[in-house]
Short mmCIF file of C-alpha atoms in Angstrom, two decimals:
data_model
loop_
_atom_site.label_atom_id
_atom_site.label_comp_id
_atom_site.label_asym_id
_atom_site.label_seq_id
_atom_site.Cartn_x
_atom_site.Cartn_y
_atom_site.Cartn_z
CA UNK K 11 14.31 -5.98 138.86
CA UNK K 12 17.81 -4.60 139.41
CA UNK K 13 17.26 -2.02 136.64
CA UNK K 14 14.08 -0.84 138.37
CA UNK K 15 15.96 -0.51 141.67
CA UNK K 16 18.63 1.59 139.97
CA UNK K 17 16.02 3.90 138.46
CA UNK K 18 14.32 4.36 141.85
CA UNK K 19 17.69 5.14 143.44
CA UNK K 20 18.42 7.78 140.81
CA UNK K 21 14.93 9.31 141.26
CA UNK K 22 15.59 9.74 144.98
CA UNK K 23 18.97 11.30 144.44
CA UNK K 24 21.21 8.33 145.19
CA UNK K 25 23.87 9.07 142.59
CA UNK K 26 27.05 7.52 143.96
CA UNK K 27 29.98 8.40 141.79
CA UNK K 28 33.02 6.40 140.87
CA UNK K 29 34.82 5.18 143.97
CA UNK K 30 31.73 5.54 146.19
CA UNK K 31 30.73 1.91 146.44
CA UNK K 32 27.75 0.97 148.59
CA UNK K 33 29.13 -1.02 151.53
CA UNK K 34 25.88 -3.00 151.67
CA UNK K 35 26.09 -4.35 148.13
CA UNK K 36 25.95 -8.13 148.17
CA UNK K 37 29.30 -9.67 147.22
CA UNK K 38 29.66 -13.36 146.35
CA UNK K 39 33.16 -14.79 146.80
CA UNK K 40 33.63 -18.05 144.89
CA UNK K 41 36.53 -20.03 146.37
CA UNK K 42 36.58 -18.37 149.79
CA UNK K 43 38.55 -21.18 151.49
CA UNK K 44 41.57 -21.08 149.15
CA UNK K 45 44.70 -18.96 149.45
CA UNK K 46 43.26 -16.13 147.34
CA UNK K 47 39.60 -16.33 148.34
CA UNK K 48 40.32 -16.42 152.07
CA UNK K 49 42.56 -13.35 151.78
CA UNK K 50 39.85 -11.48 149.85
CA UNK K 51 37.20 -12.46 152.40
CA UNK K 52 39.35 -11.27 155.29
CA UNK K 53 40.26 -8.02 153.51
CA UNK K 54 36.61 -7.19 152.82
CA UNK K 55 35.58 -7.93 156.40
CA UNK K 56 38.45 -5.83 157.75
CA UNK K 57 37.38 -2.91 155.57
CA UNK K 58 33.75 -2.93 156.71
CA UNK K 59 31.96 -5.06 154.11
CA UNK K 60 29.31 -7.19 155.77
CA UNK K 61 26.93 -8.37 153.03
CA UNK K 62 29.18 -11.22 151.93
CA UNK K 63 28.04 -14.55 150.48
CA UNK K 64 30.15 -17.69 150.18
CA UNK K 65 29.70 -21.46 150.10
CA UNK K 66 32.10 -24.34 150.67
CA UNK K 67 32.56 -27.00 148.01
CA UNK K 68 30.50 -29.43 150.11
CA UNK K 69 27.59 -26.98 149.86
CA UNK K 70 28.02 -25.87 146.25
CA UNK K 71 30.00 -27.72 143.58
CA UNK K 72 31.01 -25.04 141.09
CA UNK K 73 31.44 -27.69 138.40
CA UNK K 74 27.68 -28.39 138.65
CA UNK K 75 26.04 -25.99 136.20
CA UNK K 76 22.47 -26.36 137.47
CA UNK K 77 23.57 -25.97 141.08
CA UNK K 78 25.49 -22.78 140.30
CA UNK K 79 22.54 -21.38 138.31
CA UNK K 80 20.12 -22.07 141.15
CA UNK K 81 22.46 -20.52 143.72
CA UNK K 82 23.00 -17.35 141.68
CA UNK K 83 19.28 -16.97 140.94
CA UNK K 84 18.49 -17.33 144.64
CA UNK K 85 21.19 -15.05 146.05
CA UNK K 86 21.19 -12.34 143.33
CA UNK K 87 24.60 -10.84 144.23
CA UNK K 88 25.57 -7.35 143.07
CA UNK K 89 29.22 -8.33 142.62
CA UNK K 90 30.89 -11.69 141.99
CA UNK K 91 34.55 -12.38 142.80
CA UNK K 92 35.72 -15.55 141.06
CA UNK K 93 38.69 -16.82 143.07
CA UNK K 94 37.86 -20.53 142.78
CA UNK K 95 40.25 -22.61 140.68
CA UNK K 96 42.11 -25.88 140.41
CA UNK K 97 45.72 -24.82 141.06
CA UNK K 98 49.17 -26.37 141.47
CA UNK K 99 52.84 -26.13 140.59
CA UNK K 100 54.83 -27.51 137.63
CA UNK K 101 54.57 -31.14 138.79
CA UNK K 102 50.81 -31.05 139.31
CA UNK K 103 50.11 -29.18 136.06
CA UNK K 104 52.33 -31.49 134.02
CA UNK K 105 50.91 -34.65 135.62
CA UNK K 106 47.20 -33.83 135.37
CA UNK K 107 46.68 -31.74 132.19
CA UNK K 108 43.06 -32.78 131.58
CA UNK K 109 42.07 -32.23 135.22
CA UNK K 110 43.46 -28.70 135.19
CA UNK K 111 41.85 -27.90 131.85
CA UNK K 112 38.41 -29.39 132.50
CA UNK K 113 37.87 -28.33 136.09
CA UNK K 114 38.92 -24.73 135.53
CA UNK K 115 36.85 -24.43 132.35
CA UNK K 116 33.81 -25.83 134.14
CA UNK K 117 34.15 -23.61 137.22
CA UNK K 118 34.73 -20.43 135.23
CA UNK K 119 32.07 -21.01 132.62
CA UNK K 120 29.41 -21.87 135.18
CA UNK K 121 30.06 -18.94 137.52
CA UNK K 122 30.55 -16.29 134.82
CA UNK K 123 27.51 -17.36 132.80
CA UNK K 124 25.29 -17.65 135.88
CA UNK K 125 26.35 -14.15 136.90
CA UNK K 126 25.50 -12.83 133.45
CA UNK K 127 22.04 -14.41 133.15
CA UNK K 128 21.19 -13.11 136.63
CA UNK K 129 22.13 -9.55 135.63
CA UNK K 130 25.26 -9.23 137.76
CA UNK K 131 26.86 -6.10 136.37
CA UNK K 132 30.28 -6.39 138.04
CA UNK K 133 32.54 -9.43 138.27
CA UNK K 134 36.22 -9.88 139.10
CA UNK K 135 37.88 -12.90 137.47
CA UNK K 136 41.26 -13.98 138.85
CA UNK K 137 43.76 -15.64 136.56
CA UNK K 138 47.52 -16.08 136.41
CA UNK K 139 50.59 -14.65 134.69
CA UNK K 140 51.07 -18.03 132.98
CA UNK K 141 48.55 -16.86 130.34
CA UNK K 142 51.39 -15.04 128.55
CA UNK K 143 53.67 -16.66 125.95
CA UNK K 144 56.72 -18.50 127.25
CA UNK K 145 59.19 -16.31 125.34
CA UNK K 146 57.34 -13.01 125.38
CA UNK K 147 59.25 -9.77 125.83
CA UNK K 148 59.76 -8.63 129.42
CA UNK K 149 58.13 -7.14 131.35
CA UNK K 150 54.88 -8.77 130.29
CA UNK K 151 52.29 -6.33 129.02
CA UNK K 152 48.60 -7.15 128.76
CA UNK K 153 48.89 -6.66 124.99
CA UNK K 154 51.22 -9.68 124.74
CA UNK K 155 48.36 -12.10 125.34
CA UNK K 156 48.10 -14.77 122.60
CA UNK K 157 51.14 -13.56 120.69
CA UNK K 158 53.14 -16.80 120.99
CA UNK K 159 53.28 -20.38 122.34
CA UNK K 160 52.63 -21.04 126.04
CA UNK K 161 54.93 -22.79 128.51
CA UNK K 162 54.23 -26.53 127.83
CA UNK K 163 54.25 -27.63 131.48
CA UNK K 164 51.24 -25.47 132.39
CA UNK K 165 49.58 -24.69 129.07
CA UNK K 166 46.38 -26.53 130.07
CA UNK K 167 45.82 -24.29 133.07
CA UNK K 168 46.83 -21.25 131.02
CA UNK K 169 44.37 -22.10 128.24
CA UNK K 170 41.57 -22.39 130.78
CA UNK K 171 42.43 -19.00 132.27
CA UNK K 172 42.64 -17.39 128.83
CA UNK K 173 39.18 -18.79 128.09
CA UNK K 174 37.84 -17.25 131.29
CA UNK K 175 39.16 -13.79 130.58
CA UNK K 176 37.93 -14.02 126.99
CA UNK K 177 34.48 -14.99 128.29
CA UNK K 178 34.51 -11.82 130.39
CA UNK K 179 35.74 -9.77 127.44
CA UNK K 180 32.97 -11.13 125.20
CA UNK K 181 30.28 -10.31 127.77
CA UNK K 182 31.66 -6.79 128.16
CA UNK K 183 31.59 -6.31 124.40
CA UNK K 184 28.21 -7.89 123.65
CA UNK K 185 26.23 -7.06 126.80
CA UNK K 186 28.10 -4.05 128.24
CA UNK K 187 29.00 -5.83 131.46
CA UNK K 188 31.80 -4.55 133.69
CA UNK K 189 33.73 -7.80 134.14
CA UNK K 190 37.38 -7.36 135.15
CA UNK K 191 40.19 -9.91 134.73
CA UNK K 192 43.13 -9.60 137.12
CA UNK K 193 46.30 -11.54 136.31
CA UNK K 194 48.57 -11.71 139.38
CA UNK K 195 52.22 -12.67 139.63
CA UNK K 196 53.15 -15.85 141.56
CA UNK K 197 51.19 -15.68 144.79
CA UNK K 198 52.24 -16.66 148.28
CA UNK K 199 51.24 -15.97 151.86
CA UNK K 200 49.50 -17.38 154.93
CA UNK K 201 47.15 -20.33 154.24
CA UNK K 202 49.24 -21.36 151.23
CA UNK K 203 49.47 -24.98 150.07
CA UNK K 204 52.68 -26.61 151.37
CA UNK K 205 52.10 -30.06 149.86
CA UNK K 206 55.25 -31.03 147.95
CA UNK K 207 53.28 -32.72 145.16
CA UNK K 208 50.88 -29.88 144.38
CA UNK K 209 52.34 -26.64 145.74
CA UNK K 210 54.04 -23.75 143.98
CA UNK K 211 57.74 -23.07 144.25
CA UNK K 212 57.90 -20.71 147.25
CA UNK K 213 55.88 -22.77 149.76
CA UNK K 214 57.46 -25.98 148.45
CA UNK K 215 60.95 -24.62 149.14
CA UNK K 216 59.93 -23.50 152.62
CA UNK K 217 58.76 -26.98 153.48
CA UNK K 218 61.78 -28.67 151.87
CA UNK K 219 64.30 -26.57 153.78
CA UNK K 220 62.39 -26.88 157.03
CA UNK K 221 62.17 -30.66 156.79
CA UNK K 222 65.91 -30.81 156.05
CA UNK K 223 66.90 -28.88 159.19
CA UNK K 224 69.56 -28.48 160.33
CA UNK K 225 71.92 -29.69 157.61
CA UNK K 226 70.48 -32.41 155.36
CA UNK K 227 70.95 -31.67 151.62
CA UNK K 228 68.01 -30.16 149.72
CA UNK K 229 67.38 -30.92 146.04
CA UNK K 230 65.73 -28.18 143.98
CA UNK K 231 64.32 -28.64 140.48
CA UNK K 232 66.06 -27.05 137.51
CA UNK K 233 69.10 -24.83 137.16
CA UNK K 234 67.98 -22.01 139.45
CA UNK K 235 68.39 -19.43 136.68
CA UNK K 236 64.70 -18.71 135.85
CA UNK K 237 63.41 -15.49 137.34
CA UNK K 238 60.01 -15.07 138.92
CA UNK K 239 57.94 -12.27 140.41
CA UNK K 240 56.16 -12.92 143.71
CA UNK K 241 53.12 -11.10 145.10
CA UNK K 242 51.78 -11.42 148.63
CA UNK K 243 48.17 -12.61 148.53
CA UNK K 244 47.06 -9.74 150.78
CA UNK K 245 48.24 -7.30 148.11
CA UNK K 246 46.10 -9.11 145.54
CA UNK K 247 43.12 -8.92 147.91
CA UNK K 248 43.70 -5.18 148.17
CA UNK K 249 43.81 -4.91 144.38
CA UNK K 250 40.45 -6.70 144.10
CA UNK K 251 38.86 -4.30 146.59
CA UNK K 252 40.50 -1.34 144.86
CA UNK K 253 38.96 -2.31 141.51
CA UNK K 254 35.53 -2.79 143.12
CA UNK K 255 35.60 0.52 144.95
CA UNK K 256 36.93 2.46 141.99
CA UNK K 257 34.49 0.67 139.66
CA UNK K 258 37.42 0.05 137.36
CA UNK K 259 36.48 -0.41 133.72
CA UNK K 260 36.17 -4.01 132.55
CA UNK K 261 39.28 -5.42 130.94
CA UNK K 262 42.59 -7.15 131.65
CA UNK K 263 44.98 -5.88 134.34
CA UNK K 264 48.30 -7.27 135.55
CA UNK K 265 48.74 -7.29 139.32
CA UNK K 266 52.27 -7.54 140.67
CA UNK K 267 55.33 -5.81 142.09
CA UNK K 268 57.30 -5.33 138.88
CA UNK K 269 60.32 -6.95 140.61
CA UNK K 270 61.69 -10.43 139.96
CA UNK K 271 64.16 -12.76 141.64
CA UNK K 272 65.99 -15.85 140.39
CA UNK K 273 64.91 -19.22 141.76
CA UNK K 274 68.46 -19.65 143.08
CA UNK K 275 68.26 -16.35 144.98
CA UNK K 276 64.84 -17.34 146.28
CA UNK K 277 66.07 -20.73 147.48
CA UNK K 278 69.11 -19.27 149.25
CA UNK K 279 66.92 -16.60 150.89
CA UNK K 280 64.52 -19.26 152.18
CA UNK K 281 67.47 -21.39 153.31
CA UNK K 282 68.70 -18.47 155.39
CA UNK K 283 65.18 -17.74 156.68
CA UNK K 284 64.69 -21.30 157.92
CA UNK K 285 68.19 -21.61 159.39
CA UNK K 286 69.16 -24.52 157.14
CA UNK K 287 72.92 -25.11 156.86
CA UNK K 288 73.20 -28.04 154.44
CA UNK K 289 73.98 -28.28 150.73
CA UNK K 290 71.60 -27.23 147.95
CA UNK K 291 71.61 -29.59 144.96
CA UNK K 292 70.24 -28.40 141.61
CA UNK K 293 68.57 -31.18 139.62
CA UNK K 294 69.00 -29.95 136.06
CA UNK K 295 67.21 -32.99 134.65
CA UNK K 296 64.01 -31.30 135.82
CA UNK K 297 62.28 -28.53 133.80
CA UNK K 298 62.99 -24.88 134.45
CA UNK K 299 59.75 -23.60 132.96
CA UNK K 300 59.54 -20.11 131.48
CA UNK K 301 62.96 -18.36 131.64
CA UNK K 302 61.60 -15.14 133.12
CA UNK K 303 58.22 -13.80 134.13
CA UNK K 304 57.88 -10.22 135.28
CA UNK K 305 54.69 -8.24 134.86
CA UNK K 306 54.27 -4.74 133.53
CA UNK K 307 51.80 -3.31 136.05
CA UNK K 308 51.66 0.24 134.67
CA UNK K 309 48.01 -0.11 133.62
CA UNK K 310 46.77 -0.72 137.20
CA UNK K 311 49.43 1.55 138.73
CA UNK K 312 48.18 4.47 136.65
CA UNK K 313 44.74 3.99 138.22
CA UNK K 314 46.25 4.35 141.70
CA UNK K 315 47.01 0.83 142.95
CA UNK K 316 50.45 -0.46 143.96
CA UNK K 317 51.74 -3.30 146.12
CA UNK K 318 52.66 -2.71 149.80
CA UNK K 319 54.37 -5.87 151.14
CA UNK K 320 58.09 -6.40 150.30
CA UNK K 321 59.10 -9.99 149.50
CA UNK K 322 61.40 -10.46 152.52
CA UNK K 323 58.72 -9.25 154.93
CA UNK K 324 56.08 -11.38 153.25
CA UNK K 325 58.23 -14.53 153.34
CA UNK K 326 58.95 -14.07 157.04
CA UNK K 327 55.24 -13.72 157.72
CA UNK K 328 54.47 -16.79 155.62
CA UNK K 329 57.13 -18.94 157.29
CA UNK K 330 55.87 -17.93 160.73
CA UNK K 331 52.36 -18.95 159.68
CA UNK K 332 53.74 -22.28 158.42
CA UNK K 333 55.44 -22.91 161.78
CA UNK K 334 52.25 -22.12 163.68
CA UNK K 335 49.76 -23.96 161.47
CA UNK K 336 51.36 -26.63 159.29
CA UNK K 337 54.09 -28.38 161.29
CA UNK K 338 51.69 -30.70 163.11
CA UNK K 339 50.38 -31.97 159.76
CA UNK K 340 53.82 -33.20 158.63
CA UNK K 341 54.84 -36.62 160.00
CA UNK K 342 58.17 -36.43 161.81
CA UNK K 343 58.65 -32.72 161.20
CA UNK K 344 60.65 -30.68 163.70
#
C-alpha cells in the first residue's frame, strides 16, 4: 500500500528532495518516557512535528513479539525511532549481565523486525559508544567496530547493541531499507536517572555530592584517571531529527562532541557546581572501566551536524533540574 501511495505522489508532482521531509509523516518513538526518548519527543514537538505515536510500557511491552507486531501493523508508521533500552552504569551492567543482554535483544529484535515486515522504510536505532573495543585507538572511528575485545563490565549490553546495529545493516543490505544506527557518547541531561544503584557516572556524582553537602566525604569508584566524553541528550535529539530531515543514508554514525574529560576532573567540577566542600576519596578497589572513550564524529560532522551545548552549561542545567524535580524523592535530602 505504501508503494502505491508513493507512486501516486510522484504522479501528482510531489517530489520532495533530500532534506524536505513531510512534517505529517507518522513517527513512532519507542521509549518515549526515558532520558533519550523524552528528549526526542520534545524536540520533534518543538520543531513542528505533530503526527507522533508512542506508548508507555504498561500499554505496550516491547519484549512481547506478538504485541509489537500487532501495534506496528495497526499504526503503520512512516518512521520508527528506537530509543527504548534497558540501561545502567557499571554496577548495574556488571550485576545483571543476562538481564541487560536478554531485554535489549528482545526489544531491538521485535521493534526492528516489526518495522521491516510492515514496510517501514526509515528507522533510527540508538546505541552506545560501549560497542567499541576496550583498547581501541582514540578517537573511536566507526570502522573500529568488532576489532577487539569489549570492556568486560558492560560487554553484555554492548553485544546487544552490536546485534541491533547489525540487524539494521543486514536489512539495509538485503532489503534496501534506510535504517540508521546512531552511537552517542555518554549521555546526560534533564530527566536523567539519579538512582545510585543503576545510574551512569555523571548523575550519580551529582547525587552523591549533593547528599554529602556541605562537607561530608564522598567516595568515588576507581582512580579517576579514565577519560570520558559527555553529550547532552538534547544534542542527541537534534542529531536524530537532523538524520530524519536530511534522509541520511543508512549506516553507523558516531554522535558526540569529540572532547573528553577525566573522571577526576568531572568529579571536581560537579563538587564545585554543588557547593560541596568535603574530601573526595578514590576507591581504587573498584573498576575503572575502559581507559578512554572519545568518539570520532567526522562522519556525521561532514554531513552538517555538530553539537551545541557545552558540558559546563549542560551540567548546570541538569543540576538545576535535579534540584527542582528529584530532591523530594530522596529521603532526608537537603
